[in-house]
């Protein structure tokens, strides 16, 4: 495909809301090439052998085993997938890095955290912002697993407000080094890392600055005790104290005052990778719950035969199918955008930074949705296991505890909900996404007389795709009116932003699943995709309910009188089914397929 064609076909970040996406233009797990499939299988083999078979060691806070398995992952090249070949890495594309992150993260949150902290925020800032000398010096060691990285941003008084850190960097009189002093907390990999990416403030600078700091206890670096945590027990998490730690001036990362930008861009990548890291955990929970439900006999029948259990299994499977669909759709958009920028003459660093930044909205959407789905899935996993699920002798309770951190990592879900809508509005202001035109059209539609014609919904997904279009109008109606009413002060109305964000999230996920399934139906036929069709329809039904609730909540909270009545009528019109799906039949169909396969087999 030519660059011109790619530019024409690939939507910019956020444009999914106002432009139609054809199923042929989305990437799905079924589109993996042979190299990617082999990479997935080798990753799964490593996880089953080294991690899943020893999950109790992670629960028993065996930090040494986490480090040992990280070194083994390095020997297999699994730490170097995203690193360019010129620095000892495999130099694979963004989809492949997502794939490894996905399948390496499902067995235990402890290893997943160590892997993500090292390959992402521990290594990536150097590959994307480092000088050539810095990259040559540090990245090969990090790519091989000879060294491990950690990321020091959070402080006792600086969490979500990352730029408010108090750690100071003072330039020496001879101008050769900075002296860093301060306290960092919740630092993953602190117990065994070789270098830190540290953010500190120089003088009274408005923004913080990034530094590469080698871990040397004789250079004013000390560690607190391992934190006692709800989950991720074998992830080394400590406070790090810097007391006049000397850092050569050549170890400044990027430019002075650029630290906040580095931190925010690292978080964009971290958000979509965190979504990937929550996928295989869901698959494994479903597999274990299905095996248990097929084998557990109560009232002389396997509990899988009970409708209440079928509903749980079906909802769990539907969540992960939809999450996969949306995550890999966005990953390929990012990969293609990176390729376009490289073709235009950007360096790999510039191309990757801008490629990911373009889809920051989708990254936040995915972070929120998938982290919440993995919590729901692990919770239902415990419920299916009953009393055994509550026991530490089965991996269900540890999966539930490990899942909880995902809603806090990489910016809390509350922050990310507000960011998603806020970034979309900013894109509209810059002219990158035309929200005003479509929002105005929706307003005019509300004033007009609705059509009472019965549409032809005989084709597969005809009604569902029509409904997705109308759900987008709900967002445009709510967000458009809110922007008109509050203008720049919209960001002060956090509860309204949260409701609008939930509408945005559901639209993206529901559409992604339908497009994936439609593409695969064209490839293999309806019969082969019968369960995937059912999951796509079930998720859309649930999405409509959420959008109806959140839309109403927003409308009654900021609109009054005739405006409120008109918007509520519009909400009802835009969320109306012509043919309601049989939800019980959909769930039963999905659960029966999973029971027959004894697990989740759609990836």
XYZ file of C-alpha atoms in Angstrom:
603
model
C 0.000 0.000 0.000
C 1.390 3.401 -0.970
C 1.918 6.202 1.526
C -0.710 8.294 -0.261
C -3.264 5.500 0.058
C -2.409 4.971 3.699
C -2.838 8.640 4.463
C -6.220 8.586 2.770
C -7.472 5.470 4.534
C -6.123 5.894 8.064
C -8.265 8.036 10.304
C -6.568 10.510 12.600
C -6.963 10.048 16.322
C -10.544 10.717 17.430
C -11.925 10.791 13.880
C -13.669 7.447 14.406
C -16.410 9.543 15.968
C -17.196 11.601 12.875
C -16.001 9.471 9.954
C -17.058 6.040 8.806
C -14.568 3.194 9.149
C -14.841 0.271 6.760
C -14.230 -3.196 8.131
C -11.472 -3.726 5.557
C -9.552 -0.836 7.142
C -9.270 -2.292 10.660
C -6.583 -4.698 11.804
C -7.627 -7.765 13.784
C -5.869 -10.566 15.619
C -6.863 -12.789 12.708
C -4.626 -10.644 10.457
C -1.388 -11.573 12.234
C 1.354 -12.654 9.843
C 3.358 -15.841 10.224
C 6.230 -14.121 12.056
C 3.805 -12.588 14.555
C 2.061 -15.915 15.126
C 5.401 -17.568 15.841
C 6.303 -14.744 18.216
C 2.986 -15.233 20.024
C 3.535 -18.975 20.384
C 7.081 -18.585 21.719
C 5.849 -15.970 24.206
C 3.037 -18.262 25.388
C 5.483 -21.160 25.784
C 7.768 -18.999 27.936
C 4.849 -17.831 30.074
C 3.412 -21.313 30.600
C 6.808 -22.783 31.458
C 8.374 -20.038 33.563
C 5.465 -18.017 34.978
C 2.111 -19.817 35.000
C 3.620 -23.056 36.321
C 5.138 -21.143 39.257
C 2.450 -18.569 40.066
C 2.687 -19.383 43.797
C 6.286 -18.123 43.876
C 5.104 -14.701 42.775
C 2.359 -14.709 45.397
C 4.922 -15.599 48.064
C 6.901 -12.421 47.277
C 9.784 -14.206 45.601
C 11.390 -11.042 44.203
C 14.443 -13.035 43.162
C 12.310 -15.200 40.903
C 10.857 -12.117 39.214
C 14.379 -10.925 38.447
C 15.415 -14.410 37.297
C 12.505 -14.717 34.868
C 13.107 -11.199 33.570
C 16.676 -12.239 32.697
C 15.343 -15.332 30.920
C 12.938 -13.126 28.976
C 15.938 -10.995 27.990
C 17.838 -14.061 26.756
C 14.879 -14.947 24.523
C 14.785 -11.423 23.095
C 11.396 -10.642 24.631
C 12.697 -7.431 26.254
C 13.990 -6.084 22.951
C 10.981 -6.350 20.623
C 10.418 -2.579 20.491
C 14.111 -1.623 20.489
C 15.619 -0.665 17.095
C 18.088 -3.183 15.651
C 20.874 -0.588 15.732
C 20.767 -0.755 19.557
C 20.619 -4.530 19.924
C 16.867 -4.932 19.611
C 14.539 -6.798 17.264
C 13.097 -3.584 15.821
C 9.613 -5.016 15.351
C 6.529 -2.937 14.595
C 4.063 -1.534 17.102
C 1.548 -4.382 16.632
C 4.245 -6.954 17.431
C 5.268 -5.065 20.577
C 1.589 -5.037 21.629
C 1.355 -8.760 20.924
C 4.288 -9.657 23.158
C 3.033 -7.320 25.889
C -0.397 -8.973 25.646
C 0.651 -12.609 25.884
C 3.519 -12.160 28.341
C 1.318 -10.390 30.896
C -1.501 -12.837 31.627
C 0.004 -15.248 34.153
C 0.944 -12.875 36.981
C 0.713 -9.169 37.574
C 4.102 -9.221 39.306
C 6.013 -10.180 36.165
C 3.731 -8.062 33.990
C 4.590 -4.997 36.067
C 8.334 -5.694 35.984
C 8.193 -6.272 32.208
C 6.125 -3.156 31.520
C 8.204 -0.911 33.771
C 11.432 -2.094 32.152
C 10.510 -2.235 28.462
C 8.209 0.762 28.584
C 8.957 3.597 30.956
C 12.415 2.230 31.877
C 13.834 1.876 28.347
C 11.546 3.764 25.992
C 12.350 7.318 27.183
C 15.988 6.728 26.197
C 15.161 5.212 22.781
C 12.734 8.050 22.023
C 14.447 11.046 23.641
C 18.060 10.034 24.199
C 21.071 11.332 22.307
C 22.931 8.901 20.058
C 25.610 8.548 22.755
C 23.020 7.802 25.446
C 21.295 5.210 23.281
C 24.548 3.469 22.360
C 25.652 3.393 25.994
C 22.452 2.201 27.692
C 19.894 0.705 25.322
C 21.777 -2.492 24.292
C 22.223 -3.424 27.961
C 18.537 -2.801 28.637
C 17.444 -4.691 25.516
C 19.392 -7.804 26.487
C 18.341 -7.871 30.137
C 21.911 -7.307 31.316
C 20.548 -4.144 32.933
C 17.056 -3.324 34.112
C 15.388 0.068 34.146
C 13.011 1.922 36.475
C 11.099 5.186 36.239
C 11.097 7.780 39.011
C 8.272 10.266 38.546
C 5.802 9.912 41.435
C 6.500 11.651 44.753
C 4.547 11.847 48.031
C 3.048 15.158 46.884
C 3.066 14.547 43.131
C 0.842 11.763 41.782
C -1.732 12.667 39.127
C -0.245 16.196 39.201
C 3.082 14.857 37.942
C 4.624 18.245 37.190
C 4.418 19.345 40.818
C 7.399 17.240 41.962
C 9.804 18.732 44.516
C 12.942 16.740 43.609
C 15.683 19.258 42.760
C 18.601 19.191 40.324
C 21.370 21.742 40.985
C 24.158 22.391 38.472
C 27.685 22.199 39.899
C 29.909 25.283 39.805
C 32.151 23.730 37.162
C 29.069 22.887 35.041
C 29.998 19.200 34.766
C 27.207 17.527 36.723
C 23.824 18.005 38.385
C 23.287 17.198 42.039
C 19.856 15.574 42.498
C 18.063 15.464 45.840
C 14.546 14.277 46.567
C 12.204 11.387 47.296
C 10.382 9.174 44.805
C 7.758 6.566 45.659
C 6.001 3.529 44.143
C 9.055 2.827 41.974
C 8.626 -0.516 40.171
C 11.825 -2.584 39.720
C 13.656 -0.380 42.258
C 15.056 -3.416 44.087
C 17.000 -4.795 41.120
C 17.299 -2.037 38.532
C 20.573 -0.733 37.116
C 19.379 2.715 36.117
C 16.579 5.145 36.854
C 14.816 7.621 34.609
C 14.528 10.465 37.142
C 12.473 13.643 36.881
C 13.653 16.686 38.828
C 13.250 20.455 38.727
C 16.123 22.777 37.923
C 15.832 26.053 39.845
C 12.377 27.565 39.515
C 11.656 26.046 36.099
C 7.984 25.701 35.264
C 8.494 22.124 34.053
C 10.541 19.229 35.345
C 13.580 17.782 33.511
C 14.467 14.144 32.822
C 17.789 12.503 33.715
C 19.373 9.069 33.238
C 20.756 8.057 36.641
C 22.812 4.907 37.174
C 21.914 3.047 40.362
C 24.928 3.380 42.632
C 24.426 3.290 46.394
C 27.749 5.093 46.903
C 26.361 8.074 44.976
C 23.718 9.186 47.454
C 21.018 6.672 46.379
C 19.153 4.659 48.998
C 16.011 2.536 48.922
C 13.084 2.096 51.275
C 11.745 -1.335 52.233
C 9.638 -3.321 49.791
C 6.094 -1.947 49.908
C 3.335 -4.147 51.308
C 0.722 -4.211 48.535
C -2.743 -5.618 47.862
C -1.491 -7.377 44.728
C 1.522 -7.735 42.413
C 3.309 -9.220 45.421
C 6.609 -10.091 43.722
C 6.926 -6.819 41.864
C 9.734 -4.905 43.552
C 8.171 -1.599 44.631
C 10.205 0.750 46.805
C 10.777 4.360 47.649
C 13.989 5.799 46.209
C 15.895 8.590 47.949
C 18.440 10.806 46.207
C 20.839 12.754 48.409
C 23.048 15.019 46.288
C 23.349 12.268 43.700
C 25.823 13.410 41.045
C 24.615 13.012 37.468
C 26.863 14.063 34.538
C 25.352 16.865 32.437
C 25.493 14.574 29.409
C 22.915 12.360 31.169
C 20.167 14.958 30.895
C 17.379 13.392 28.841
C 16.274 15.638 25.970
C 16.268 19.346 26.861
C 15.931 21.275 30.097
C 12.269 21.565 31.093
C 11.199 18.816 28.685
C 10.581 16.250 31.425
C 6.838 16.784 31.673
C 6.481 16.221 27.928
C 8.589 13.045 28.170
C 6.447 11.811 31.052
C 3.163 12.487 29.245
C 4.265 10.850 25.987
C 5.594 7.834 27.882
C 2.180 7.545 29.498
C 0.426 7.551 26.108
C 2.401 4.479 25.051
C 2.020 3.014 28.529
C -1.759 3.310 28.373
C -2.289 1.241 25.246
C 0.353 -1.255 26.411
C -1.462 -1.523 29.761
C -4.649 -2.371 27.867
C -2.721 -5.116 26.064
C -1.340 -6.336 29.394
C -4.908 -6.883 30.654
C -6.013 -9.099 27.758
C -4.393 -12.466 28.375
C -5.226 -12.290 32.074
C -8.885 -12.256 31.026
C -8.398 -15.198 28.652
C -6.654 -17.257 31.340
C -9.337 -16.505 33.930
C -12.031 -17.545 31.441
C -10.136 -20.758 30.665
C -9.737 -21.683 34.323
C -13.354 -20.757 35.159
C -14.660 -22.772 32.195
C -12.660 -25.871 33.109
C -13.883 -25.605 36.693
C -17.512 -25.057 35.649
C -17.369 -28.039 33.284
C -15.991 -30.280 36.038
C -17.798 -28.985 39.141
C -20.921 -31.080 39.777
C -23.792 -29.661 41.833
C -27.371 -30.949 41.850
C -26.090 -33.855 39.697
C -25.016 -31.646 36.793
C -21.957 -29.555 35.856
C -22.507 -25.975 36.993
C -21.716 -24.856 33.428
C -25.218 -26.060 32.530
C -26.818 -23.426 34.763
C -28.020 -20.241 33.089
C -26.520 -18.028 35.791
C -23.042 -19.429 35.096
C -23.553 -19.224 31.326
C -24.379 -15.529 31.640
C -21.123 -14.881 33.503
C -18.960 -16.844 31.052
C -20.627 -15.156 28.070
C -20.128 -11.650 29.472
C -16.495 -12.375 30.374
C -15.740 -13.714 26.893
C -17.559 -10.841 25.217
C -15.496 -8.303 27.155
C -12.140 -9.724 26.115
C -13.241 -10.224 22.496
C -14.244 -6.570 22.304
C -11.083 -5.466 24.136
C -8.907 -7.377 21.650
C -10.804 -5.827 18.750
C -10.317 -2.248 19.956
C -6.714 -2.691 21.164
C -5.339 -4.152 17.956
C -7.350 -1.737 15.819
C -5.629 1.179 17.561
C -2.212 -0.532 17.572
C -2.247 -0.915 13.783
C -3.396 2.697 13.355
C -0.349 3.754 15.384
C 1.980 1.454 13.423
C 0.705 2.797 10.108
C 0.989 6.408 11.260
C 4.605 5.741 12.325
C 5.323 4.290 8.865
C 3.817 7.337 7.154
C 5.962 9.718 9.200
C 9.111 7.700 8.531
C 8.299 7.757 4.810
C 8.018 11.537 5.066
C 11.561 11.743 6.423
C 10.979 11.737 10.191
C 13.489 9.836 12.325
C 12.224 6.679 14.021
C 12.151 8.592 17.313
C 10.057 11.435 15.914
C 7.785 9.066 14.001
C 7.002 6.886 17.002
C 6.430 9.822 19.334
C 4.063 11.556 16.938
C 2.424 8.302 15.864
C 1.433 7.397 19.410
C 0.556 10.983 20.332
C -1.866 11.102 17.377
C -3.943 8.354 19.025
C -3.705 9.560 22.623
C -7.535 9.619 22.819
C -7.793 5.957 21.838
C -4.960 5.086 24.255
C -6.906 6.613 27.158
C -10.144 4.926 26.041
C -8.449 1.532 25.981
C -6.684 2.012 29.289
C -9.974 2.718 31.039
C -12.117 0.090 29.352
C -9.768 -2.876 29.458
C -8.554 -2.255 33.015
C -12.176 -2.233 34.198
C -13.060 -5.324 32.208
C -10.160 -7.316 33.675
C -11.398 -6.419 37.164
C -14.934 -7.551 36.307
C -13.640 -10.764 34.732
C -11.456 -11.721 37.699
C -14.309 -10.915 40.081
C -16.653 -13.218 38.184
C -13.893 -15.826 38.065
C -13.886 -15.916 41.857
C -17.682 -16.165 41.864
C -17.720 -19.153 39.503
C -15.157 -20.930 41.699
C -17.301 -20.138 44.752
C -15.499 -20.776 48.048
C -12.481 -22.148 46.202
C -12.204 -18.846 44.357
C -11.716 -17.077 47.674
C -8.905 -19.457 48.614
C -5.262 -18.558 48.009
C -4.783 -22.166 46.842
C -6.319 -21.275 43.482
C -5.060 -18.446 41.245
C -8.424 -16.634 41.111
C -8.003 -14.462 44.188
C -4.479 -13.435 43.173
C -5.723 -12.560 39.674
C -8.391 -10.327 41.230
C -5.859 -8.588 43.491
C -3.346 -8.119 40.682
C -6.039 -6.655 38.413
C -6.857 -3.861 40.838
C -3.714 -1.823 40.167
C -4.553 -1.494 36.455
C -7.168 1.175 37.174
C -4.508 3.286 38.935
C -1.427 2.724 36.728
C -0.581 5.112 33.877
C -2.929 7.796 35.172
C -6.065 6.852 37.113
C -9.159 5.928 35.148
C -10.807 9.128 36.319
C -7.945 11.204 34.891
C -8.018 9.210 31.648
C -11.773 9.602 31.246
C -11.439 13.365 31.450
C -8.358 13.338 29.222
C -10.143 11.437 26.447
C -12.880 14.054 26.084
C -10.543 16.978 26.808
C -8.077 15.882 24.117
C -10.909 15.398 21.628
C -12.192 18.921 22.239
C -8.644 20.312 21.857
C -8.244 18.436 18.573
C -11.486 19.976 17.392
C -10.241 23.453 18.354
C -7.078 22.853 16.295
C -9.105 21.650 13.311
C -7.743 18.099 13.472
C -11.191 16.609 14.089
C -14.328 18.300 12.779
C -16.702 18.078 15.733
C -18.514 21.357 15.131
C -20.004 20.419 11.745
C -21.391 17.017 12.815
C -22.570 18.403 16.197
C -24.429 21.216 14.404
C -26.000 18.658 12.054
C -27.200 16.626 15.033
C -28.747 19.764 16.544
C -30.600 20.452 13.299
C -31.759 16.839 13.170
C -33.249 17.193 16.640
C -35.276 20.162 15.413
C -36.571 18.251 12.375
C -39.312 15.665 12.017
C -37.976 12.134 12.457
C -38.436 9.589 9.675
C -41.000 6.881 10.358
C -39.845 4.660 7.486
C -38.885 1.113 8.412
C -35.284 0.639 7.256
C -34.058 -2.519 5.548
C -31.973 -4.328 8.130
C -31.834 -7.678 6.329
C -28.041 -7.648 5.858
C -25.773 -8.806 8.684
C -24.995 -5.947 11.095
C -27.112 -3.459 9.090
C -29.082 -2.478 12.175
C -26.071 -2.613 14.483
C -23.991 -0.318 12.260
C -26.913 2.076 11.945
C -27.233 2.071 15.719
C -23.496 2.788 16.182
C -23.892 5.823 13.911
C -26.728 7.053 16.109
C -24.757 6.408 19.302
C -22.075 8.719 17.926
C -24.812 11.347 17.600
C -25.531 10.963 21.325
C -21.954 11.940 22.100
C -22.040 14.848 19.656
C -25.345 16.019 21.103
C -24.163 15.877 24.717
C -20.578 17.084 24.208
C -21.560 19.710 21.632
C -24.160 21.249 23.916
C -21.783 21.102 26.883
C -18.996 22.870 24.967
C -21.487 25.510 23.800
C -22.716 26.042 27.348
C -19.443 25.966 29.289
C -16.758 26.760 26.690
C -13.203 26.640 28.086
C -14.600 26.007 31.573
C -15.877 22.567 30.533
C -12.853 20.948 32.198
C -14.170 22.198 35.560
C -17.301 20.026 35.131
C -15.685 16.699 35.860
C -18.840 14.638 36.379
C -20.159 15.779 33.010
C -16.846 14.902 31.348
C -16.958 11.455 32.943
C -20.423 10.769 31.515
C -19.416 11.991 28.061
C -16.283 9.861 28.246
C -18.264 6.717 29.024
C -20.349 7.333 25.898
C -17.160 7.791 23.843
C -15.622 4.605 25.254
C -18.672 2.463 24.509
C -18.922 3.770 20.938
C -15.280 2.909 20.178
C -15.423 -0.563 21.703
C -18.771 -1.584 20.215
C -17.785 -0.375 16.744
C -14.396 -2.114 16.937
C -15.991 -5.498 17.684
C -18.551 -5.165 14.897
C -15.892 -4.171 12.356
C -13.618 -7.047 13.367
C -16.426 -9.576 13.072
C -17.735 -8.138 9.808
C -14.246 -8.372 8.304
C -13.870 -11.990 9.377
C -17.362 -12.935 8.173
C -16.368 -11.718 4.704
C -13.273 -13.889 5.016
C -14.708 -17.106 6.454
C -18.528 -16.868 6.365
C -21.270 -16.323 8.934
C -21.334 -19.893 10.195
C -17.643 -19.831 11.147
C -18.162 -16.499 12.949
C -21.486 -17.310 14.630
C -20.191 -16.881 18.185
C -18.259 -13.715 17.307
C -21.443 -12.295 15.764
C -23.272 -13.080 19.001
C -20.561 -11.397 21.112
C -20.612 -8.284 18.937
C -24.391 -8.018 19.225
C -24.357 -8.673 22.970
C -21.746 -6.001 23.622
C -23.611 -3.425 21.560
C -26.787 -4.143 23.538
C -24.915 -3.524 26.788
C -23.238 -0.408 25.339
C -26.623 1.057 24.421
C -27.778 0.674 28.020
C -24.676 2.428 29.357
C -24.980 5.251 26.815
C -28.663 5.692 27.610
C -27.886 5.963 31.321
C -24.859 8.251 30.977
C -26.531 10.409 28.336
C -29.571 10.967 30.526
C -27.383 11.699 33.543
C -25.515 14.387 31.606
C -28.566 15.954 29.958
C -30.627 16.349 33.129
C -27.583 17.804 34.891
C -26.784 20.693 32.544
C -29.853 21.279 30.317
C -33.207 22.704 31.360
C -36.700 23.305 29.970
C -37.283 22.820 26.252
C -33.613 22.108 25.586
C -33.654 19.275 28.097
C -36.887 17.797 26.736
C -35.591 17.948 23.152
C -32.282 16.308 24.072
C -33.997 13.548 26.039
C -36.225 12.847 23.045
C -33.115 12.764 20.876
C -31.429 10.364 23.292
C -34.422 8.029 23.096
C -34.469 8.242 19.288
C -30.733 7.649 18.886
C -30.633 4.611 21.205
C -33.745 2.884 19.859
C -33.587 -0.636 18.455
C -35.951 -1.633 15.654
C -35.367 -5.297 16.474
C -34.305 -5.983 20.050
C -31.793 -8.857 20.334
C -32.615 -11.939 22.403
C -29.991 -11.397 25.094
C -30.485 -14.748 26.853
C -30.149 -16.599 23.548
C -26.954 -14.674 22.691
C -25.387 -15.433 26.062
C -26.363 -19.091 25.859
C -24.896 -19.419 22.371
C -21.600 -17.853 23.474
C -21.326 -19.879 26.687
C -22.150 -23.176 24.975
C -19.344 -22.629 22.452
C -16.848 -21.820 25.219
C -17.999 -24.815 27.262
C -17.564 -27.090 24.227
C -14.064 -25.727 23.588
C -13.277 -25.802 27.331
C -11.985 -22.241 27.129
C -11.631 -19.049 25.102
C -10.551 -19.851 21.533
C -11.161 -16.618 19.611
C -7.672 -15.086 19.729
